[in-house]
Coordinates of C-alpha atoms and ligand atoms in Angstrom, one line a residue:
X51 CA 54.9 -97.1 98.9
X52 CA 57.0 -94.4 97.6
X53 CA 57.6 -91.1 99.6
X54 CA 59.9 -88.1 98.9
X55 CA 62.4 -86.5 101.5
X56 CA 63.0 -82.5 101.1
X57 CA 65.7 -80.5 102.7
X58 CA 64.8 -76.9 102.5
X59 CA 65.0 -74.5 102.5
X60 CA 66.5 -74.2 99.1
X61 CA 67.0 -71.2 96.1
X62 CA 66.2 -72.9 92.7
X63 CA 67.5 -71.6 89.7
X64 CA 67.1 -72.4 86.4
X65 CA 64.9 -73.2 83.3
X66 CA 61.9 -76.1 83.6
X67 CA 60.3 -77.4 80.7
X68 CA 56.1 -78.0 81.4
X69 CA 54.9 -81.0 79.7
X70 CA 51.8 -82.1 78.4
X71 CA 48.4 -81.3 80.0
X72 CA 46.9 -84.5 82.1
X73 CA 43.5 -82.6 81.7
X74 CA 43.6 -82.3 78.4
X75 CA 45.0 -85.6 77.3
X76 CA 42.2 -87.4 79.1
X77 CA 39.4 -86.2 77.4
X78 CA 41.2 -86.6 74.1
X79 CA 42.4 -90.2 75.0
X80 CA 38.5 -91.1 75.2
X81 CA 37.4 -89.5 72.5
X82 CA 39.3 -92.2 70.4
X83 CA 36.0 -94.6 71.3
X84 CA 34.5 -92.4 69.1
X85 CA 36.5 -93.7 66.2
X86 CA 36.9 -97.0 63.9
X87 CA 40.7 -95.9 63.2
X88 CA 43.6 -95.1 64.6
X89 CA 44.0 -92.1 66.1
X90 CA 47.6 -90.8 67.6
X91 CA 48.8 -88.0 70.0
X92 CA 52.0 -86.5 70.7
X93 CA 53.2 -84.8 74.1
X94 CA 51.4 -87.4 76.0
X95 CA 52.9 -86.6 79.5
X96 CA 54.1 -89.6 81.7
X97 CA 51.4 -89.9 84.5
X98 CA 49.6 -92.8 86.2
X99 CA 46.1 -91.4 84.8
X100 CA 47.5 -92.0 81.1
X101 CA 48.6 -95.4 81.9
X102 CA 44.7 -96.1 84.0
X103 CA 43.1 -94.8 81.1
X104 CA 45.0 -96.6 78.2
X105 CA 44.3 -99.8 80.7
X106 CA 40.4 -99.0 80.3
X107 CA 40.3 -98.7 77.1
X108 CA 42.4 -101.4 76.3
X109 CA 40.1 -103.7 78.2
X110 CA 37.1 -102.3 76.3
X111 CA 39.3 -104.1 73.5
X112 CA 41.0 -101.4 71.9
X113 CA 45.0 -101.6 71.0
X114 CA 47.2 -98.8 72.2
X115 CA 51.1 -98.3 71.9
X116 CA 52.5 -95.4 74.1
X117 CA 56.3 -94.6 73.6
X118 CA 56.8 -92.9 76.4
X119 CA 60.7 -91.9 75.5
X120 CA 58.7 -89.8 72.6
X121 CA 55.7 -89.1 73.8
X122 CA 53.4 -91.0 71.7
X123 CA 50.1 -92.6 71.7
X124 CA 48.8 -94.6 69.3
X125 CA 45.0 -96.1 70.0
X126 CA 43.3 -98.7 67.6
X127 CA 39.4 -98.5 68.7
X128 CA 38.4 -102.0 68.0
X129 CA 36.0 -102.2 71.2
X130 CA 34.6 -105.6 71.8
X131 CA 33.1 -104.5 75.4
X132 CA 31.0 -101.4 75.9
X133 CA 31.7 -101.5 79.6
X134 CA 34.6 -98.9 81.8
X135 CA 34.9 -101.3 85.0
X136 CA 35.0 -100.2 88.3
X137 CA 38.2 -101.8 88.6
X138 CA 39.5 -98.7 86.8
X139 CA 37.1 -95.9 87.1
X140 CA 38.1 -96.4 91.1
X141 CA 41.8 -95.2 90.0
X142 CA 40.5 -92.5 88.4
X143 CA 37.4 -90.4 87.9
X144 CA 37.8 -89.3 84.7
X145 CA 36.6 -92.7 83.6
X146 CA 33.1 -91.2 83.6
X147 CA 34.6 -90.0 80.4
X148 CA 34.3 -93.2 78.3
X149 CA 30.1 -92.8 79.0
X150 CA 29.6 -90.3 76.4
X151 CA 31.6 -91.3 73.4
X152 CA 30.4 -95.2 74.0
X153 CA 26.9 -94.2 74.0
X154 CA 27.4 -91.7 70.6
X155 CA 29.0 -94.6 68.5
X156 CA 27.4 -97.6 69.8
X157 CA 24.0 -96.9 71.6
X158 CA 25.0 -98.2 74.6
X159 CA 27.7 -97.8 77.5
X160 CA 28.3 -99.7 80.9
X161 CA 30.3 -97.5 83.2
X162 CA 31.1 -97.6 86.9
X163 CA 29.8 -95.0 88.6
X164 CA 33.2 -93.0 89.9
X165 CA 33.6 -93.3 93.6
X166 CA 34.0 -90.2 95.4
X167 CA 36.9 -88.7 96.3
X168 CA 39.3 -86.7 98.8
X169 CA 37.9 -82.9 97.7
X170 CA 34.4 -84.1 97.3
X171 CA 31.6 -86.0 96.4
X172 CA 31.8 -85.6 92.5
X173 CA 28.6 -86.7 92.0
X174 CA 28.0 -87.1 87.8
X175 CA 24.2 -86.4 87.9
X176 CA 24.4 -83.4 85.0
X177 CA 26.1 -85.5 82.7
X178 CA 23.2 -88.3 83.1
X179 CA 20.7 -85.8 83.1
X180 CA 21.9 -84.2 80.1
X181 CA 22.2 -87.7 78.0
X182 CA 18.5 -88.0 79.3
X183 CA 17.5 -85.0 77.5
X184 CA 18.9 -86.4 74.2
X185 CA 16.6 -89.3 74.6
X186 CA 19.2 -92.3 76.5
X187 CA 17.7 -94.7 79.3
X188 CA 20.0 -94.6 82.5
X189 CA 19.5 -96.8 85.0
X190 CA 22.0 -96.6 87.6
X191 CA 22.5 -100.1 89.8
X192 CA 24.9 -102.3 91.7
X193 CA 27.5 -99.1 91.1
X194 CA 27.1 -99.0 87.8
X195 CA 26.1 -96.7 84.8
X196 CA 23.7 -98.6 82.4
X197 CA 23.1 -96.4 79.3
X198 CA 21.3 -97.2 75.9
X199 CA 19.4 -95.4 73.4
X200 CA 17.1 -97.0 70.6
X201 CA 18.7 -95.0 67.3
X202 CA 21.0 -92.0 67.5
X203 CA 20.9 -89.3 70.3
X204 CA 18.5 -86.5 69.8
X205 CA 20.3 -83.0 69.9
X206 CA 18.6 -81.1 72.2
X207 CA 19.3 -77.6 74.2
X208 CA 20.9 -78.1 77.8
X209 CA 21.5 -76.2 80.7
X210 CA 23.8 -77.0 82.9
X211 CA 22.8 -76.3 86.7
X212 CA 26.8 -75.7 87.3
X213 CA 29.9 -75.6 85.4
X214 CA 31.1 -79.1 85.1
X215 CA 34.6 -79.5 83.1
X216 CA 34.0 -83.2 82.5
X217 CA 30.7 -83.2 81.8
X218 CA 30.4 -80.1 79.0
X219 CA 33.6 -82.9 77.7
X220 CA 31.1 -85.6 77.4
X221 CA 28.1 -83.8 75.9
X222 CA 30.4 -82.5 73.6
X223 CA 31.5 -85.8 72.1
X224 CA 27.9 -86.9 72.6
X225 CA 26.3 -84.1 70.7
X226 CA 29.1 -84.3 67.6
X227 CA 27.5 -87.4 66.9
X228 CA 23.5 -86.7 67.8
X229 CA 21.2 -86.1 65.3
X230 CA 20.2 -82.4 64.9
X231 CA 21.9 -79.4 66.5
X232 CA 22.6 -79.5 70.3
X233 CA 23.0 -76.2 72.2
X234 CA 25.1 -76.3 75.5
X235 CA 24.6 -73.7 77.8
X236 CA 26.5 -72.6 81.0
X237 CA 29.3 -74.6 79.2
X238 CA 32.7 -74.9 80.7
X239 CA 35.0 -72.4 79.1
X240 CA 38.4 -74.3 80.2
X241 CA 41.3 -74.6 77.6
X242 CA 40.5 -78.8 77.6
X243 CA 37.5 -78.3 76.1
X244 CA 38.5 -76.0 73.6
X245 CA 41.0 -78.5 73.1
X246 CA 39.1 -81.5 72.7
X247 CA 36.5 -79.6 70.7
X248 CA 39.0 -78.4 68.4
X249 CA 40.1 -82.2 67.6
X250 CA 36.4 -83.2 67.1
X251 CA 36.4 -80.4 64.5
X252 CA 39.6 -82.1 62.9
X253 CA 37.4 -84.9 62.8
X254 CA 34.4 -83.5 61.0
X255 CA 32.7 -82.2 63.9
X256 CA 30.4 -79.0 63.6
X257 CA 31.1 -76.8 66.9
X258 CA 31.0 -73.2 67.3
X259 CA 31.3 -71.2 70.5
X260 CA 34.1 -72.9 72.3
X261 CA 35.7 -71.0 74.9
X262 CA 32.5 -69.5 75.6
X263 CA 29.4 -70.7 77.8
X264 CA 27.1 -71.5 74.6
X265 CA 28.6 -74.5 72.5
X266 CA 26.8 -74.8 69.2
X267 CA 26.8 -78.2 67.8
X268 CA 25.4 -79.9 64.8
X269 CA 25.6 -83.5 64.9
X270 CA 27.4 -85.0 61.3
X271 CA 29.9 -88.4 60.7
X272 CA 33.3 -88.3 62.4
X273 CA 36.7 -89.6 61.4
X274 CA 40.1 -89.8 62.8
X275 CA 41.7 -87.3 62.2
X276 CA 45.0 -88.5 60.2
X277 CA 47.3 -86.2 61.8
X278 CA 48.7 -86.6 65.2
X279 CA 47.1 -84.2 68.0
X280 CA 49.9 -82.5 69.9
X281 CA 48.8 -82.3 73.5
X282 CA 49.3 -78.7 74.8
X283 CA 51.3 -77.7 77.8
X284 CA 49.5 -78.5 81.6
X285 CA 48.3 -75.2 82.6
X286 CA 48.4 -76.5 86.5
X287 CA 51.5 -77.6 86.2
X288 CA 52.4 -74.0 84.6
X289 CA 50.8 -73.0 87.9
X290 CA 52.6 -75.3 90.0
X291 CA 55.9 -73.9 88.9
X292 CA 54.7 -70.4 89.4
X293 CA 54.0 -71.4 92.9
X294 CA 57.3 -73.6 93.4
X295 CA 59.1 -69.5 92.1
X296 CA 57.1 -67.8 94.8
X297 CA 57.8 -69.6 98.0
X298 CA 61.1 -70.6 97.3
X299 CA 62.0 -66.6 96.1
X300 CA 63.8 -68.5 93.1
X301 CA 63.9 -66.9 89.4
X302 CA 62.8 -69.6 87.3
X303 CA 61.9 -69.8 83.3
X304 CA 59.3 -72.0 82.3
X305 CA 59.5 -73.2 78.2
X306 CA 56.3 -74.8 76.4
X307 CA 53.8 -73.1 78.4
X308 CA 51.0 -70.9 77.4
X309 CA 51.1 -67.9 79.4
X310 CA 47.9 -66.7 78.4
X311 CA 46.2 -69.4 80.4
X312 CA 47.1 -68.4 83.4
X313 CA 46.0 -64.5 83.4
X314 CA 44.4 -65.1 86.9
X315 CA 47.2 -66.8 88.7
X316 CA 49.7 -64.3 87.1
X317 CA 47.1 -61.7 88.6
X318 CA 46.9 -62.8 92.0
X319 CA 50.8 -63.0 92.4
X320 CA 50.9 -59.7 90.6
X321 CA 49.1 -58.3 93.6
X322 CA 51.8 -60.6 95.7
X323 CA 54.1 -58.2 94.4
X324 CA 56.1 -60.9 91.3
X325 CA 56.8 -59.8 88.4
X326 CA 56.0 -61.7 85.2
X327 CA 57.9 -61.4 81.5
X328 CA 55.3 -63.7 79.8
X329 CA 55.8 -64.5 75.6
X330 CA 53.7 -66.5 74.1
X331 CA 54.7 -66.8 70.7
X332 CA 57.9 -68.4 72.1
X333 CA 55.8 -70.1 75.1
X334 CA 58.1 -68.7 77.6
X335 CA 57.7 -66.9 81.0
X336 CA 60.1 -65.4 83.1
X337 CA 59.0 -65.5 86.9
X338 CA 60.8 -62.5 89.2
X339 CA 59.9 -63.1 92.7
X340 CA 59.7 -60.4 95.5
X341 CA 61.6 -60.0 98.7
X342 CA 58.6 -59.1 100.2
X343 CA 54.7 -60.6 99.4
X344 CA 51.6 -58.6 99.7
X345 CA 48.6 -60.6 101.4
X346 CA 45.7 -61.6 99.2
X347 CA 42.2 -62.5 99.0
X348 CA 41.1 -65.0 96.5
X349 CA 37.8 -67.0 95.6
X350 CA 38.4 -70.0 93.4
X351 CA 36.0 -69.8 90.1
X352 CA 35.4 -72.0 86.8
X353 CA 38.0 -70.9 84.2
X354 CA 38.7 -67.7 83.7
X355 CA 38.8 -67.4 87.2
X356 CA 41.2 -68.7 89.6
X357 CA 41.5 -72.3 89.4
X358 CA 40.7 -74.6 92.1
X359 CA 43.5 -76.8 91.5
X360 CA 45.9 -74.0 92.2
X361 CA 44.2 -73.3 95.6
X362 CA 46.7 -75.7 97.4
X363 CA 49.7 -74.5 95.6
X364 CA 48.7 -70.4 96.6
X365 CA 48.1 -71.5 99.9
X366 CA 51.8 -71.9 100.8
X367 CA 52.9 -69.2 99.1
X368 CA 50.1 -67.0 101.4
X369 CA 52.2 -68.3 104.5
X370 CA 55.1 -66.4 103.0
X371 CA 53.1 -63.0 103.0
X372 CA 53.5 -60.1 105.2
X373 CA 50.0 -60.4 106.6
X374 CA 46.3 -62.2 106.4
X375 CA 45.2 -63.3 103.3
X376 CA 42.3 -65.3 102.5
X377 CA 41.4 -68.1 100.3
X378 CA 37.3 -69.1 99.5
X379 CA 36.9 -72.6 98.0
X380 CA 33.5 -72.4 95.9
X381 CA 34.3 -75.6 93.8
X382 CA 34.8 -78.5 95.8
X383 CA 33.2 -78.8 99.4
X384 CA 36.5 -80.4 100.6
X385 CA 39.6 -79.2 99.3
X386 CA 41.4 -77.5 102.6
X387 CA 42.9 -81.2 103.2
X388 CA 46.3 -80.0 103.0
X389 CA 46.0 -77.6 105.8
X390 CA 46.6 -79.6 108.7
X391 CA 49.5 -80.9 107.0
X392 CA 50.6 -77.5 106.6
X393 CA 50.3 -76.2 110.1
X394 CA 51.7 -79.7 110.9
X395 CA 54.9 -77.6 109.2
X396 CA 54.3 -74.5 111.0
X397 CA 51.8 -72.6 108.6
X398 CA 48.9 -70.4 110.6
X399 CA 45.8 -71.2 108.9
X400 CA 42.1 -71.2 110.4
X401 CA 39.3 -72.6 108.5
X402 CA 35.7 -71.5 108.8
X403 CA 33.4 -73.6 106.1
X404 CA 34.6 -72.8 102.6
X405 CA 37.0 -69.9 103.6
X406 CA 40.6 -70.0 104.7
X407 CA 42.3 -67.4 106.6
X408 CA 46.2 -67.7 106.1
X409 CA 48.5 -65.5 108.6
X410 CA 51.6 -64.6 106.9
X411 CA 54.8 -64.3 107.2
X412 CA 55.3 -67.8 108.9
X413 CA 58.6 -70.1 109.2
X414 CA 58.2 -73.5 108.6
X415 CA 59.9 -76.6 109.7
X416 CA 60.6 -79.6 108.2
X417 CA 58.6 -82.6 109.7
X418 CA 56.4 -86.1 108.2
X419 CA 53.7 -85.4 106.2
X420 CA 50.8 -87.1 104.3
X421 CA 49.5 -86.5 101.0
X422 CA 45.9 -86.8 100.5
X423 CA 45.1 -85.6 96.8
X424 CA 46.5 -84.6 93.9
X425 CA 47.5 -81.0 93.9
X426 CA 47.7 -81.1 98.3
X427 CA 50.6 -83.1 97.1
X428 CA 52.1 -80.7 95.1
X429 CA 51.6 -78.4 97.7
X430 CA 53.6 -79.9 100.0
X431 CA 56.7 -80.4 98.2
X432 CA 56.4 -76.6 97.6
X433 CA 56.1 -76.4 101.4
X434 CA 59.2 -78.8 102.1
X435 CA 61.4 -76.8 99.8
X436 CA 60.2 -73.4 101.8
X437 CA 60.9 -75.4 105.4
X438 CA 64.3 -75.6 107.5
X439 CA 65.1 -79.0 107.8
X440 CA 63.9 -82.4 106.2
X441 CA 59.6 -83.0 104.9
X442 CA 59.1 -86.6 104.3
X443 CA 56.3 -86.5 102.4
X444 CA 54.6 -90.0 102.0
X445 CA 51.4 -91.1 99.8
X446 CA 53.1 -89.7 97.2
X447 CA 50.9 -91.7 94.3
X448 CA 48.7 -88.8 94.4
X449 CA 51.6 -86.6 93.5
X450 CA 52.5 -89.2 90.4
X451 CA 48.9 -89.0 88.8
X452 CA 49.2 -85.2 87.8
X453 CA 52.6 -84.8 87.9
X454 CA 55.4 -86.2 85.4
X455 CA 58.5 -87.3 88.2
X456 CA 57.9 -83.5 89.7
X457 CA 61.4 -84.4 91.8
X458 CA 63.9 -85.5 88.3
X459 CA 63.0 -81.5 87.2
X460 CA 63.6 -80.0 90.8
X461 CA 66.7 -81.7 91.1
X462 CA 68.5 -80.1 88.2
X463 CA 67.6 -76.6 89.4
X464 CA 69.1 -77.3 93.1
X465 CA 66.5 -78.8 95.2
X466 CA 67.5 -81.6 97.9
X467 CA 64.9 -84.2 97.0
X468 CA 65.0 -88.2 97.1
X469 CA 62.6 -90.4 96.2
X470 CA 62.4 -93.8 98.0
X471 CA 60.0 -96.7 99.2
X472 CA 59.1 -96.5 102.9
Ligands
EPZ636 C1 37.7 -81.4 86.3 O1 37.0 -82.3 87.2 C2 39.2 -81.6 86.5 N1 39.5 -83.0 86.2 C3 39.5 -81.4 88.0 O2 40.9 -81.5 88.1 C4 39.2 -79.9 88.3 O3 39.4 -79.6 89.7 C5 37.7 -79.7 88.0 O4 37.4 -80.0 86.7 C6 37.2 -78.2 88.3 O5 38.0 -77.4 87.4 C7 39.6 -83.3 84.9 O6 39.5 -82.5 84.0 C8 40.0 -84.8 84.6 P1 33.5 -80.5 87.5 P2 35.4 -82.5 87.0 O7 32.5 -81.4 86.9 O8 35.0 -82.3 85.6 C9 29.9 -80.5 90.7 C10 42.9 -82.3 89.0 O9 43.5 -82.0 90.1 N2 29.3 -81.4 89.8 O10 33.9 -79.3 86.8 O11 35.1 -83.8 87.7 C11 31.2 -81.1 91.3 O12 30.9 -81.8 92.5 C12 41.4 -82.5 89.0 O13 43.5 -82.4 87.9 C13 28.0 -81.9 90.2 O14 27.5 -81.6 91.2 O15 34.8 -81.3 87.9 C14 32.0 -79.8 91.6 O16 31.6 -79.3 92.8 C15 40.8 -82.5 90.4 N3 27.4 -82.8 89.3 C16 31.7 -78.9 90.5 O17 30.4 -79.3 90.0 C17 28.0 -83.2 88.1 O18 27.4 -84.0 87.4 C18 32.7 -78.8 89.4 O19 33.0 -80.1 89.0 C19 29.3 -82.7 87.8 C20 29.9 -81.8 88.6

């Protein structure tokens, strides 16, 4: 398996360009079931969660091309099998999003119930409730998903007991097929599913109230949309970067991003004491770090709150502050993972439940680590660049799924970082 080796601690400087946003790419990837033509999208980052997905849907018998040199994905729908097999829903959760679309164009859908995972149990019960409401049969057995309705969905008005990201994704390309108008309510707000709502519009769709937490829609026909949809930048890894500024005290600009996504991470470093210059008419952002940090206290929310998947990433720059800060985790019942692999480096951290109290400022020092999800990864290559000496970091296939060869853009701007196959 792969694992990176950091010497730190290290100054960056330089310019990183963000690429293309995993979350947002996902969603539009499997809305192409919803299609009988081609559909094609640009600024398709290079990450393992593109490749599982195209995988799935290829074995649903679709044809896809991905030039990854320029980005592109082409994806001919022809589905032969209605069915998203374990086989690849266990690489990736987001698999849950093929139930939705298969069940809007052909009645039916056969998809593996995602596993759990490191941050939580993920269960999916409000999407199947939801597609309950508009009139489909689930029956869940032997791990799977078994959905079918007699003629088209019914739109209906849903609540949704919490904010779900994915599943407001799937009701969404549910409803723009259903027959009547289907309200959404307690809707997620994220930039994704403005995204992916925005490309169902292209494609005939009737939607009003994206970005808010009522989504109007009135079922009609869809087509592809001829044009290619650009994917937009990856507001986490925006984040990321942010973070990467912080802890390392390095001046870094970031091109292609969209400042204005990240209002409450730029607040919270803000009160850090960084300093922003943010444009985004030219998608720039200028990050100004501090010699000294400020302690914070932060609770993670459903956007436009602070996102969860930055909690990792603010964590280590916490450890750089001159005092205690703490952290409350309100999404996920499990996402501290990446703290004993932190204090592992020297970071002071106590956990009680869903709050973290971080002591700042701590040294750290290089020594092994293990990544255990996604963005814990990403934290801990921040943390290797802040320590004295050399972080192995292994596991790092959790770092590859969100994150486009993270090491290839730290290299330019000075880091020390190898990748290689222990
Ligand atoms: C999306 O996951 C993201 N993934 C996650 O990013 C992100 O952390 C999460 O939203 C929250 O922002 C993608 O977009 C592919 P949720 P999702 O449904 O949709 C509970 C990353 O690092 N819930 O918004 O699966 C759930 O357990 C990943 O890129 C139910 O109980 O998350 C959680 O506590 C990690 N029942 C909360 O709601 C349901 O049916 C929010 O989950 C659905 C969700």
């Amino acid at each position: 398996m792969d694992a990176l080796l950091i010497e730190g601690p290290t100054k960056l400087h330089g310019t990183v360009r963000i690429s293309g946003s995993k979350n947002t790419a996902l969603p539009l990837l499997f809305s192409s079931l919803l299609f009988d033509t081609e559909v094609t999208f640009s600024n398709v980052p290079r990450l393992w969660d593109i490749e599982t997905t195209l995988s799935l849907l290829n074995d649903m018998g679709a044809s896809s091309q991905w030039n990854k040199e320029e980005g592109i994905v082409r994806i001919v729908p022809k589905i032969e099998r209605r069915v998203a097999s374990y086989e690849w829903v266990k690489k990736m959760r987001a698999g849950i999003l093929a139930l939705g679309p298969l069940v809007a164009k052909y009645g039916e859908a056969k998809v593996s119930l995602p596993g759990g995972c490191a941050i939580g149990a993920r269960p999916v019960n409000f999407h199947l409730e939801a597609l309950q409401k508009m009139g489909v049969t689930i029956q869940v057995e032997e791990g799977y998903i078994h959905a079918k309705v007699k003629n088209r969905v019914r739109g209906v008005e849903l609540d949704f007991p919490q904010v779900t990201v994915t599943g407001t994704e799937n009701l969404l390309m549910v409803a723009a097929m259903a027959d009547g108008t289907t309200i959404l309510r307690n809707a997620a707000k994220e930039p994704e599913v403005i995204s992916l709502g925005e490309f169902l519009i292209k494609a005939g769709a009737n939607i009003a109230g994206l970005g808010t937490s009522e989504i109007t829609i009135i079922g009609s026909t869809l087509k592809a949309p001829k044009e290619p949809m650009e994917i937009p930048a990856d507001r986490i890894e925006t984040g990321t970067w942010m973070a990467i500024a912080v802890a390392t005290r390095s001046r870094l600009r970031l091109e292609k991003c969209r400042p204005r996504e990240l209002t409450s991470v730029i607040e919270v470093f803000e009160k850090m004491g960084v300093h922003f210059e943010c444009d985004d008419a030219r998608e720039t952002m200028e990050i100004i770090p501090a010699e000294k940090y400020s302690p914070v206290d932060v609770i993670t929310e459903p956007y436009p709150g602070f996102p969860t998947d930055m909690q990792a990433q603010l964590m280590i720059c916490l450890s750089q502050a001159e005092g205690i800060s703490h952290v409350c985790e309100t999404i996920f019942e499990n996402r501290f993972m990446h703290v004993d692999e932190l204090t592992r480096l020297g970071a002071k951290i106590e956990l009680d439940g869903n709050m973290a109290v971080i002591y700042g400022p701590q040294k750290l020092s290089g020594a092994p680590v293990m990544a255990t999800d996604l963005r814990a990864s990403a934290c801990l290559v921040i943390a290797g660049l802040c320590a004295q000496g050399a972080t192995k970091i292994s596991r790092i296939y959790h770092l590859d799924r969100g994150y486009q060869r993270l090491e290839e853009k730290l290299r330019p701007l000075g880091a020390k970082i190898e990748r290689f196959k222990e």
